[in-house]
Coordinates of C-alpha atoms and ligand atoms in Angstrom, one line a residue:
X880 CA -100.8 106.7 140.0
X881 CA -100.9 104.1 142.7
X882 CA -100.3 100.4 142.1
X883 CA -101.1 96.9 143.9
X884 CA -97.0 96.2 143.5
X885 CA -93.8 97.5 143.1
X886 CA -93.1 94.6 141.1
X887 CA -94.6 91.8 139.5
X888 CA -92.8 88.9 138.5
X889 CA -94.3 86.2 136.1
X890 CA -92.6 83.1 136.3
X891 CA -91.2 81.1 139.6
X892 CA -87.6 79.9 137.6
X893 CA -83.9 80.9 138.6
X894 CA -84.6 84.3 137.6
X895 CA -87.9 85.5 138.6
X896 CA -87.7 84.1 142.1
X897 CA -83.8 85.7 142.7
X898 CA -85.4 89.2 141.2
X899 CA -88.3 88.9 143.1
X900 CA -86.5 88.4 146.5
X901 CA -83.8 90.7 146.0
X902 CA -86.2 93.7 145.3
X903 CA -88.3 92.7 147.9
X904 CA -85.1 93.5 150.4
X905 CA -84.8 97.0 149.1
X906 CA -88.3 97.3 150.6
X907 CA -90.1 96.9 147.3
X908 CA -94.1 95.7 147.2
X909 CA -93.4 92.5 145.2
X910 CA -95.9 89.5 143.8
X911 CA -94.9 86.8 141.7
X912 CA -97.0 84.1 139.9
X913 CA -96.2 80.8 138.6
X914 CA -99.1 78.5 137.0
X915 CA -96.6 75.6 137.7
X916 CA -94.2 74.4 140.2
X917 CA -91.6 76.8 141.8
X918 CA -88.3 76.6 140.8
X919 CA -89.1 76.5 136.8
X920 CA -87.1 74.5 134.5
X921 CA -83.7 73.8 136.2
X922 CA -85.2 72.8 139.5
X923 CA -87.6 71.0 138.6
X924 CA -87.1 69.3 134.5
X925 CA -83.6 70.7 134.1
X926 CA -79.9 70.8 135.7
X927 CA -81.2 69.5 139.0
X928 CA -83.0 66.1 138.0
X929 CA -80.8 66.0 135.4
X930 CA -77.3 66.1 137.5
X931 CA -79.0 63.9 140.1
X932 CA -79.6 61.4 136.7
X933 CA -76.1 61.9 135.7
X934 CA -74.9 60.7 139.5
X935 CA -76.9 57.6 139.3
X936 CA -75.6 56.7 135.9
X937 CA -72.6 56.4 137.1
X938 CA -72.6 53.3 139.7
X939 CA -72.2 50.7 136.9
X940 CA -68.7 51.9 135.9
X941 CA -67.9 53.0 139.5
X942 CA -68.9 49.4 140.7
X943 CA -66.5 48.2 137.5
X944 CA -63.7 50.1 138.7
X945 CA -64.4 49.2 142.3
X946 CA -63.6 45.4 141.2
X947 CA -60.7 46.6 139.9
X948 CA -59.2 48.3 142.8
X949 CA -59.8 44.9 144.8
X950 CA -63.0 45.0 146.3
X951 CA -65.2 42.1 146.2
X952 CA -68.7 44.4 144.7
X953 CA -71.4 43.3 142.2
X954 CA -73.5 46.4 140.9
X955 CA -77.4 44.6 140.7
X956 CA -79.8 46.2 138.2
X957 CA -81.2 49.6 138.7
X958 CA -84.2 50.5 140.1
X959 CA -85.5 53.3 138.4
X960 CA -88.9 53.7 140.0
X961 CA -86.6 53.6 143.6
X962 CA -84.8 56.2 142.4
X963 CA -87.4 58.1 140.5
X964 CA -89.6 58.2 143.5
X965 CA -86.3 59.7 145.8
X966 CA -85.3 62.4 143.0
X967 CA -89.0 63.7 143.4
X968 CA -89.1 63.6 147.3
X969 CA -85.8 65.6 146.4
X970 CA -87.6 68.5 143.9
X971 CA -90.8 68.4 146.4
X972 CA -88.0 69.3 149.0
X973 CA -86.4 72.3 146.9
X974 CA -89.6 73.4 145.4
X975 CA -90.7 74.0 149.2
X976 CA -87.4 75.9 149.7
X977 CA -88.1 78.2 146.8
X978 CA -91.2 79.0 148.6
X979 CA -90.4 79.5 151.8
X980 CA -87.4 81.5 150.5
X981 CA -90.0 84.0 148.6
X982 CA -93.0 83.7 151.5
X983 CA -90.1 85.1 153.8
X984 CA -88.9 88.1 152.0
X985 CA -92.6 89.1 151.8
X986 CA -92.6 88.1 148.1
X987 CA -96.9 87.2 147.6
X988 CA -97.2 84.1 145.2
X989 CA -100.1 83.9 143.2
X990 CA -100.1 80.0 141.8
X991 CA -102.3 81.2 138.8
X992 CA -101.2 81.9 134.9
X993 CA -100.6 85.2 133.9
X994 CA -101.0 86.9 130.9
X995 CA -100.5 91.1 130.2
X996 CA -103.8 93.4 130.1
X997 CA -101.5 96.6 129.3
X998 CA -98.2 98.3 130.6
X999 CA -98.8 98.3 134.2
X1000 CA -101.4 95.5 134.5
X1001 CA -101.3 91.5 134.7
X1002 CA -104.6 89.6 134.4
X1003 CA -104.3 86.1 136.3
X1004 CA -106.0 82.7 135.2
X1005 CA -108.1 83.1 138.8
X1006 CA -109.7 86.1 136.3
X1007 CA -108.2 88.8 138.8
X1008 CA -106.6 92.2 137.5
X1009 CA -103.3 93.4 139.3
X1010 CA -101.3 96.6 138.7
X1011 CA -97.5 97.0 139.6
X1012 CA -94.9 99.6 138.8
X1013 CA -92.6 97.1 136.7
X1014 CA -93.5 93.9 135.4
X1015 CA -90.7 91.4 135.1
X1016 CA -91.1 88.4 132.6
X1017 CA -89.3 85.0 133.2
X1018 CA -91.2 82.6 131.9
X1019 CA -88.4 80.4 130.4
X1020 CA -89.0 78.3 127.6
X1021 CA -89.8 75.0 126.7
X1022 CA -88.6 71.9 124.5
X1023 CA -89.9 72.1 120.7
X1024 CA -90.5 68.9 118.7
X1025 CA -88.8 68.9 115.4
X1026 CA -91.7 69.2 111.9
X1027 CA -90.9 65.5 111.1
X1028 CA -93.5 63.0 110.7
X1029 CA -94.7 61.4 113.7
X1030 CA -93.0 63.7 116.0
X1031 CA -95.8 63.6 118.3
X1032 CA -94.8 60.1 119.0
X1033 CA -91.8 61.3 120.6
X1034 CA -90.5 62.5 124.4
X1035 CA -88.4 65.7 125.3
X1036 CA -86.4 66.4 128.4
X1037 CA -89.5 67.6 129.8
X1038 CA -91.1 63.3 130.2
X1039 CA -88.2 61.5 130.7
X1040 CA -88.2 62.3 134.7
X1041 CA -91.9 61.1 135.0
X1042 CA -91.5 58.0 132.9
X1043 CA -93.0 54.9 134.6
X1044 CA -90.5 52.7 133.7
X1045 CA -87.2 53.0 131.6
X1046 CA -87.0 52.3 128.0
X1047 CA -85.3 48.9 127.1
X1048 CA -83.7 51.1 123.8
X1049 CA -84.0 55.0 123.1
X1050 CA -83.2 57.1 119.9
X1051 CA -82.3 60.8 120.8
X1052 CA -82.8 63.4 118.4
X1053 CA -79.8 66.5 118.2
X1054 CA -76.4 67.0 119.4
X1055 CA -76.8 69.8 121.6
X1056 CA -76.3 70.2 125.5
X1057 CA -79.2 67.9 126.2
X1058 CA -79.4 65.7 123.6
X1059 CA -75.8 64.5 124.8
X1060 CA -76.1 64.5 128.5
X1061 CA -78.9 62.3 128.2
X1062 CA -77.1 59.8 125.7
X1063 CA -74.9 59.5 128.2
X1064 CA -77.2 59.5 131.3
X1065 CA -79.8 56.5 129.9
X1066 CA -76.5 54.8 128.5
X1067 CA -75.4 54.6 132.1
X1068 CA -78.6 53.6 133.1
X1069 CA -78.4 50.6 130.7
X1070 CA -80.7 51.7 128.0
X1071 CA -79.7 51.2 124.7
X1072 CA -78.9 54.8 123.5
X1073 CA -78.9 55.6 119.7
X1074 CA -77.9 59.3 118.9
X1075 CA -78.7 61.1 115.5
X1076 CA -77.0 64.1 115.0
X1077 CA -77.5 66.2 111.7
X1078 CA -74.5 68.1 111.6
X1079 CA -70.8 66.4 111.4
X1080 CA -70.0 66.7 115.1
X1081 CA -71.8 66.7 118.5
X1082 CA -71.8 70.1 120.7
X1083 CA -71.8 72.5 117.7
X1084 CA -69.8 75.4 118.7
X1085 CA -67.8 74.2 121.4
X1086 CA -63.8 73.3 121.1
X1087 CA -63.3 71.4 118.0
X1088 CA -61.0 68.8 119.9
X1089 CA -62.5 68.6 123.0
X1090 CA -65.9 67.8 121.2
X1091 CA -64.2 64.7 119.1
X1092 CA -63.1 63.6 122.3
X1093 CA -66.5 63.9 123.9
X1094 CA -68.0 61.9 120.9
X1095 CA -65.0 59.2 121.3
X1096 CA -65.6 58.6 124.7
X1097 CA -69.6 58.6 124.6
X1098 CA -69.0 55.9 121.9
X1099 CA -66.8 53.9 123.9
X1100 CA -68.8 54.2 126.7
X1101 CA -72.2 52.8 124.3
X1102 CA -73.7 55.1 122.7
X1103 CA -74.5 54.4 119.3
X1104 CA -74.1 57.7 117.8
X1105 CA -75.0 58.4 113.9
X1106 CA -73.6 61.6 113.0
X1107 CA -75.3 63.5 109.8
X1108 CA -78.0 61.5 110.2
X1109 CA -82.0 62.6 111.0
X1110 CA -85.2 61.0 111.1
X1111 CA -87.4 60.9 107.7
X1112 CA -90.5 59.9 109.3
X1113 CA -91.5 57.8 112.5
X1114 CA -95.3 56.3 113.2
X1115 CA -96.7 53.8 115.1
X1116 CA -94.7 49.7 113.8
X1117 CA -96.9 47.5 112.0
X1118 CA -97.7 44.0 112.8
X1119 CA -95.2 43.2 109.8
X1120 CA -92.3 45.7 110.9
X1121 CA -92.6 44.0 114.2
X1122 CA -91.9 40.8 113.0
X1123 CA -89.4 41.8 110.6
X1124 CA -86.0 40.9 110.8
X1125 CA -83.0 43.2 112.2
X1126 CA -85.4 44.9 114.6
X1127 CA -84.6 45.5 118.1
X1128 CA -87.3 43.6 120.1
X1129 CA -89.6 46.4 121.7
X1130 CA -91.6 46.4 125.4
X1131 CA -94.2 47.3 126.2
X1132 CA -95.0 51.1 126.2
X1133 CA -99.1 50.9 125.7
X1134 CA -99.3 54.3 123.5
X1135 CA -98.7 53.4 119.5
X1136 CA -100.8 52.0 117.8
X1137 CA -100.4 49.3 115.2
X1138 CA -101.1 51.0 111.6
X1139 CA -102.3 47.6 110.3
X1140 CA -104.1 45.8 113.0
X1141 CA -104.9 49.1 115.2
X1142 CA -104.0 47.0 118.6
X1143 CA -101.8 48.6 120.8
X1144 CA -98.2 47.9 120.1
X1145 CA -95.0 48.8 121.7
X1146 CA -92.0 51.1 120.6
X1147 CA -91.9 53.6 117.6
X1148 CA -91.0 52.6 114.3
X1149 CA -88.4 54.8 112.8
X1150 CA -86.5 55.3 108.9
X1151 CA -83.7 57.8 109.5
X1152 CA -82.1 59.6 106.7
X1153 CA -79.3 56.9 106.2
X1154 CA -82.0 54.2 105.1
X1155 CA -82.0 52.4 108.7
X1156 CA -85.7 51.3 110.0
X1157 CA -85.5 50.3 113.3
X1158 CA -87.7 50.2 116.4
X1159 CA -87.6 52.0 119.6
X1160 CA -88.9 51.7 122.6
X1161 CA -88.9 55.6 122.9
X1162 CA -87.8 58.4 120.9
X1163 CA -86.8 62.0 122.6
X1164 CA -85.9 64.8 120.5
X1165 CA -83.5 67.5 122.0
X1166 CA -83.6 69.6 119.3
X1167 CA -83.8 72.9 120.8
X1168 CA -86.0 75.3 123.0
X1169 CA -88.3 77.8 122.3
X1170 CA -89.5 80.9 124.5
X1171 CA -92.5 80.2 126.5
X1172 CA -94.3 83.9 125.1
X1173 CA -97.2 82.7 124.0
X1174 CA -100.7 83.7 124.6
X1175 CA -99.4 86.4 127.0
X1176 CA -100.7 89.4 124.9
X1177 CA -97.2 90.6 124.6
X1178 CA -97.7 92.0 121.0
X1179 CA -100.9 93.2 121.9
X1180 CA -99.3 96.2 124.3
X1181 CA -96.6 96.4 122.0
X1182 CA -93.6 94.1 123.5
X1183 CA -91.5 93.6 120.4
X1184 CA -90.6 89.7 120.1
X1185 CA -87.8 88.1 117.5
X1186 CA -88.4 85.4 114.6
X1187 CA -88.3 82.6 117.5
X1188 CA -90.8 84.3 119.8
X1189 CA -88.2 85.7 122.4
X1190 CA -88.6 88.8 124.1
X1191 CA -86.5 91.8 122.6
X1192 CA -84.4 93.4 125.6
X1193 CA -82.2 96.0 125.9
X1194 CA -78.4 95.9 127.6
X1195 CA -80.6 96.7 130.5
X1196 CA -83.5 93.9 130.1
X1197 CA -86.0 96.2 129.2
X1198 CA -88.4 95.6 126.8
X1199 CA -89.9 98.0 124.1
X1200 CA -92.6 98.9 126.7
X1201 CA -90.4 100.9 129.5
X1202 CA -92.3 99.2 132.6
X1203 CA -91.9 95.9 131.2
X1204 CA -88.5 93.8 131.4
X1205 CA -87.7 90.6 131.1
X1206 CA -84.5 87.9 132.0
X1207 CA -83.7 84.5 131.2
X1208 CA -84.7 81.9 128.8
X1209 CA -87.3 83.8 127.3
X1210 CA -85.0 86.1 125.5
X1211 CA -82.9 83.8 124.2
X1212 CA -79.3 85.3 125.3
X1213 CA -77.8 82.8 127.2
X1214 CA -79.7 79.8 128.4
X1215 CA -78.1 79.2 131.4
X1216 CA -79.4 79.4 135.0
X1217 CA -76.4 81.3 136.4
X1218 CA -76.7 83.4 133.6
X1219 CA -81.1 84.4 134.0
X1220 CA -79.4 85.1 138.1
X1221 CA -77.6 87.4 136.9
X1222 CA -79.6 89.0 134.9
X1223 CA -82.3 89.1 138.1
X1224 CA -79.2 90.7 139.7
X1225 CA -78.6 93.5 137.2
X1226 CA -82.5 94.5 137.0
X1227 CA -82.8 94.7 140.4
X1228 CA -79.9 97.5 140.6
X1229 CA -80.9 98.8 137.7
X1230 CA -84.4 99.2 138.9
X1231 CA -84.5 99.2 142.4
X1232 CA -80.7 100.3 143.5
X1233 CA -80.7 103.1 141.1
X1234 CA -77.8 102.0 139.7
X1235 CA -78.0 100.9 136.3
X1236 CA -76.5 98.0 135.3
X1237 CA -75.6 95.5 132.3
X1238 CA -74.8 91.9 132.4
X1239 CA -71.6 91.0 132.1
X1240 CA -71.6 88.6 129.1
X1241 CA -67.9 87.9 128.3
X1242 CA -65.9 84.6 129.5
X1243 CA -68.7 82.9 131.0
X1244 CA -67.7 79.2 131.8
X1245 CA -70.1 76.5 131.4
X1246 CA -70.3 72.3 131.7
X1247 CA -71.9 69.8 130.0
X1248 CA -72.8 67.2 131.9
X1249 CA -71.8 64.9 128.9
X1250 CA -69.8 61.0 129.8
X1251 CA -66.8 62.1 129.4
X1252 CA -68.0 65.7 130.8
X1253 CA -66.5 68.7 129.6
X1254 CA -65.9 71.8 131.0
X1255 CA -65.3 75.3 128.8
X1256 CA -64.7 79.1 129.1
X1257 CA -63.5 81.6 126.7
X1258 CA -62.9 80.8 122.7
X1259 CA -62.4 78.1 121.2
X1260 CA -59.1 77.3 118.7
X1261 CA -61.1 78.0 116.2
X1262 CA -62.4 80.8 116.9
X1263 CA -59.6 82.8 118.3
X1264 CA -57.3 82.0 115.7
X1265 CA -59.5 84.1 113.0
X1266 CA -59.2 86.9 115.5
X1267 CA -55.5 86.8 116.1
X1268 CA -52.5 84.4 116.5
X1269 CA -52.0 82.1 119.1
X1270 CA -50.7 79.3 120.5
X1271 CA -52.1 75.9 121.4
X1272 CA -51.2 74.0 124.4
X1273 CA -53.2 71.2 124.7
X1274 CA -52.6 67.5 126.5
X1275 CA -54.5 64.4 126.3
X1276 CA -53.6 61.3 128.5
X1277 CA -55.2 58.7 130.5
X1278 CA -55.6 59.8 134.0
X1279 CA -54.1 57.2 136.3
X1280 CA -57.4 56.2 138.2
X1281 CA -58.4 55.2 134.8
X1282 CA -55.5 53.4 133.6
X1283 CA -55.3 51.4 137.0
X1284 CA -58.5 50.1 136.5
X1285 CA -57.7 49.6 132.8
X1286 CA -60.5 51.9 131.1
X1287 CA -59.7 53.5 127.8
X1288 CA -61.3 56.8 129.1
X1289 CA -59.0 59.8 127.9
X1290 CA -58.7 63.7 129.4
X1291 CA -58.0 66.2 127.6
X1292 CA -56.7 69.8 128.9
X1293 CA -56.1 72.6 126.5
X1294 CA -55.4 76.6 126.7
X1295 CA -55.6 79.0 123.7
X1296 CA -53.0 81.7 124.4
X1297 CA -52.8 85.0 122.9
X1298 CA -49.8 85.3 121.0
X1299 CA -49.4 88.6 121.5
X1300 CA -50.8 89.6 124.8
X1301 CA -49.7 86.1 126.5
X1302 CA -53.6 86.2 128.0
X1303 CA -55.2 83.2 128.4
X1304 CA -58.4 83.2 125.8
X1305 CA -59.8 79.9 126.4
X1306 CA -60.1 76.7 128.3
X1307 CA -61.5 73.6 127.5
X1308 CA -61.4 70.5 129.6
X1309 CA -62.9 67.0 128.8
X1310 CA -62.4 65.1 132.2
X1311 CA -64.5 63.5 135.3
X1312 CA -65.4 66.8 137.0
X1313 CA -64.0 69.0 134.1
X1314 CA -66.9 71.2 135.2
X1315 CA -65.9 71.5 138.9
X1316 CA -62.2 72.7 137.2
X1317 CA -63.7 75.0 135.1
X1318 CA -65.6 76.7 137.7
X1319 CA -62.0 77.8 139.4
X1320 CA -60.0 77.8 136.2
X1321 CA -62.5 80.5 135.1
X1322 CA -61.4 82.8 138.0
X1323 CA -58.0 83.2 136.8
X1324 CA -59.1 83.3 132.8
X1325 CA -61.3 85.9 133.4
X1326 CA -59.4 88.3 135.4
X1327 CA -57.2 88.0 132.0
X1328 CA -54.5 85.5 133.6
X1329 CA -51.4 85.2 131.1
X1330 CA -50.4 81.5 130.1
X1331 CA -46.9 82.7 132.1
X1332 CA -49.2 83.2 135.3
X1333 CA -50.7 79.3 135.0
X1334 CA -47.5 78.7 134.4
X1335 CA -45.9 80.4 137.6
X1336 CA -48.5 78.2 139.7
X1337 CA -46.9 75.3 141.5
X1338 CA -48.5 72.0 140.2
X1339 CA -50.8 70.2 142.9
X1340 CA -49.7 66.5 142.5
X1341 CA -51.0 64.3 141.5
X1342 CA -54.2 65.4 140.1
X1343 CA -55.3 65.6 136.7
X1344 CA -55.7 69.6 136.5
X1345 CA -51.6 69.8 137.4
X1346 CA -51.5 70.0 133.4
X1347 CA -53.3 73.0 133.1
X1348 CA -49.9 74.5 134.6
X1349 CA -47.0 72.3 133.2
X1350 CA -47.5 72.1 129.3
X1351 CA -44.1 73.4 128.6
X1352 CA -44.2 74.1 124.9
X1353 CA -47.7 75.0 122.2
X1354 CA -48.4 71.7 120.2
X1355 CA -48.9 74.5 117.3
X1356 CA -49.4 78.1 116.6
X1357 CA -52.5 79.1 114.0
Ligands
NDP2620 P1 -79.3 73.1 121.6 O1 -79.7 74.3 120.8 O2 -78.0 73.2 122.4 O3 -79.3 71.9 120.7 C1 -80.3 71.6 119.8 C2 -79.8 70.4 118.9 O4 -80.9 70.0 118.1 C3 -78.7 70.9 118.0 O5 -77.8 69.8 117.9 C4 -79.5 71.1 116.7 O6 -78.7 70.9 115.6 C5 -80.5 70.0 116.8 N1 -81.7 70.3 116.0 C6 -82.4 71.5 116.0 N2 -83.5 71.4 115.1 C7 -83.4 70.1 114.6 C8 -84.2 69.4 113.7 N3 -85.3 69.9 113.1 N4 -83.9 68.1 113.4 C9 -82.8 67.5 114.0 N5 -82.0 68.2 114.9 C10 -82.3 69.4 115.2 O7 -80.6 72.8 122.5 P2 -80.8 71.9 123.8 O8 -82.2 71.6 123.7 O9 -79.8 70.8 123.8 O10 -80.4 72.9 125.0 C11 -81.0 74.2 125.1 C12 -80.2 75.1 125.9 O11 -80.3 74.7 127.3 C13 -78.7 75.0 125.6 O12 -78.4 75.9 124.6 C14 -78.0 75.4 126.9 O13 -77.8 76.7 126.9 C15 -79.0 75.0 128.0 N6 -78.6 73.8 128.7 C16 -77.4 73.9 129.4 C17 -77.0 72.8 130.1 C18 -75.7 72.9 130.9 O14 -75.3 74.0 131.2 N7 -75.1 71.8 131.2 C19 -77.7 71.5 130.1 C20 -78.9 71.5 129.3 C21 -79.3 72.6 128.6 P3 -77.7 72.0 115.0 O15 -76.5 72.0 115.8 O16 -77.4 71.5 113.6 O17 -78.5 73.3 115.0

């Protein structure tokens, strides 16, 4: 049987565009569509924008410490449509690079939706019918809004680049990865950030420690964060609530309606599970992500999906139809760009190279772009100690460019040793740039470094990572 294409990728993100390229150099016939802009959620409404958001936010301080370092500096106000128009000169600039990048490996891009007729066929929103060898689906996923009253009301991560103007005060809704680098990114910006959480503590799952710390330093730094708290219903304010006393006094937004006089009003009324009614100018909820697999006719040829509508793969990213894989977001492993690459990476050897191939799941060090950030690989305390016994070595002191410019800011470096093998089984840094440390820390830690090799590396001094190799003795063994 003779197809159109070696290959057919749906979905321009991280990982369609690096598996479409890289097959296309082993001489493969490959097409890719995308219905949006190339570059999917990281380049354009993800870690890109975002990181670029998280630079701007930090002037004010910067312009703080500046003044007390000795130099004569004011910081003026931001200008957020300046610097909303530059940050999507920016995207316009990589999205053109994604292109060019797939237009020269011979990669054809169909800018069209596209949905699967059977194992071997995609049908396109331009109505036309392609075959290809393997289909490849990265279609990523997409902010959910939480079933709470009003919701609709609300923003995700997905708005807040395109806003016209920024909020005067914000609630955010959840405590994950985004929820908290935006707390800390509109904070900087000089919105008034309130943050519910549900659970007890911010960044479920990550370093016990190093997540108080986080949450210590994002309140110090602002942000009003309300842990075990949710939203019980939000909806339009009324002419009364807007009035009413102990209400934050809300701008002009245009898009709620007033329940009592049916004007337009501004902000969002909210009543939050602790009792609190307030007003916000915005509300964005962060409260997780769900895979984009609808309306594709996956179940209709038989691709098996989970409870939250990801794509069930194999260790190989195969789906339950053998023609058909998939990578990335939509199936739900690990959300993270470098992570769908790899995963591009492995299907194209598998595939293509003839050389099958798993990801590589284990020790795989990640950032949050949180203020303070914090940077992580391997287990956390409390996760390697119901495993096995170890040691803790952990610091936490204030870094001296911090203490000369008298902030309160505090870093925190801490390694979970293996009592028994020595090895190194997890990281976790809370400092500025704890995520450019990570990134070499995680060498050593995952070519299974013993706390006996960090501690056999000379110090470079002074820097703030110099701990990671001179904590002499555990703070405690669990
Ligand atoms: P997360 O799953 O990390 O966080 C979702 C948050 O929303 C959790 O705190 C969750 O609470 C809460 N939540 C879920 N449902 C509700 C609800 N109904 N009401 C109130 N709160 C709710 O998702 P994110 O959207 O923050 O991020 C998605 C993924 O994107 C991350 O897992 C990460 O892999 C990736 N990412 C990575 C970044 C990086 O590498 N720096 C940056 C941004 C995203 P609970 O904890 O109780 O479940």
């Amino acid at each position: 049987m003779t197809f159109d294409y070696d290959l057919f990728v749906i979905g321009g993100g991280s990982g369609g565009v690096r598996a479409a390229r890289v097959a296309a150099a082993t001489g493969a016939k490959v097409a890719l569509a995308e219905e949006f802009r190339m570059g999917g959620t990281c380049v354009i409404r993800g870690c890109v924008p975002k990181k670029l958001m998280v630079f701007a936010s930090g002037y004010a301080e910067m312009c703080d410490d500046a003044q007390a370092y000795g130099w004569d500096v004011t910081c003026g106000a931001f200008d957020w449509p300046k610097f909303r128009t530059q940050l999507h000169k920016e995207l316009d600039r990589l999205e053109g690079i994604y292109r060019k990048l797939l237009s020269n490996s011979d990669v054809e891009i169909f800018d069209a939706r596209a949905s699967l007729k059977d194992a071997h066929t995609v049908t396109l929103s331009t109505g036309q019918d392609i075959t290809a060898k393997h289909i490849l689906i990265a279609t990523g996923g997409r902010p959910v809004l939480p079933d709470i009253p009003g919701a609709e009301l609300g923003i995700t991560s997905n708005d807040i680049f395109l806003l016209d103007e920024l909020p005067k005060s914000i609630l955010i809704v959840g405590g994950g990865y985004i929820a908290s680098e935006f707390a800390g990114i509109l904070n900087g910006l000089g919105v008034k950030v309130t943050q519910f959480y549900r659970g007890a503590q911010i960044l479920r799952g990550f370093d016990d420690e190093a997540r108080g710390l986080v949450a210590e330093g994002m309140r110090d730094k602002g942000v009003n964060l309300h842990l075990g708290t949710n939203i019980v219903e939000m909806r339009a304010p009324t002419d009364q609530d807007l009035t009413g006393e102990g209400m934050s006094a809300p701008i002009e937004q245009g898009k709620p309606t007033s329940v009592s006089s049916g004007k337009p009003v501004k902000g969002i009324w909210v009543k939050a599970t602790n009792g609190n009614e307030a007003i916000y100018d915005q509300v964005m909820f962060a409260t997780g992500r769900a895979p984009n697999t609808e309306d594709m006719g996956l179940g209709d040829i038989g691709v098996e999906t989970g409870r939250r509508g990801q794509i069930i793969v194999d260790d190989y990213s195969q789906t339950t139809v053998p023609s058909i894989y998939a990578i990335g977001d939509v199936t739900d492993r690990v959300q993270l760009t470098p992570v769908a690459i790899r995963e591009a990476m492995a299907f194209v050897q598998t595939v293509f190279k003839g050389n099958p191939t798993k990801n590589d799941y284990e020790m795989i060090p990640s950032a949050v772009f949180t203020q303070p950030e914090l940077g992580t690989i391997g287990m956390t305390e409390e996760e390697a100690r119901d495993i096995e016994p170890v040691e803790i070595y952990c610091t936490s002191f204030k870094p001296m460019n911090h203490a000369f410019a008298g902030r309160s800011d505090r870093v925190m470096m801490k390694l979970v040793v293996s009592r028994e093998t020595r090895k190194v089984m997890g990281c976790h840094i809370v400092a500025d740039h704890a995520g450019e440390m990570i990134q070499l820390v995680g060498i050593a830690v995952k070519m299974g470094a013993s706390k006996e090799d960090f501690d056999r590396t000379v110090a470079v001094h002074p820097t703030m990572a110099e701990e990671l190799v001179t904590m002499k003795d555990p703070v405690r063994s669990a």
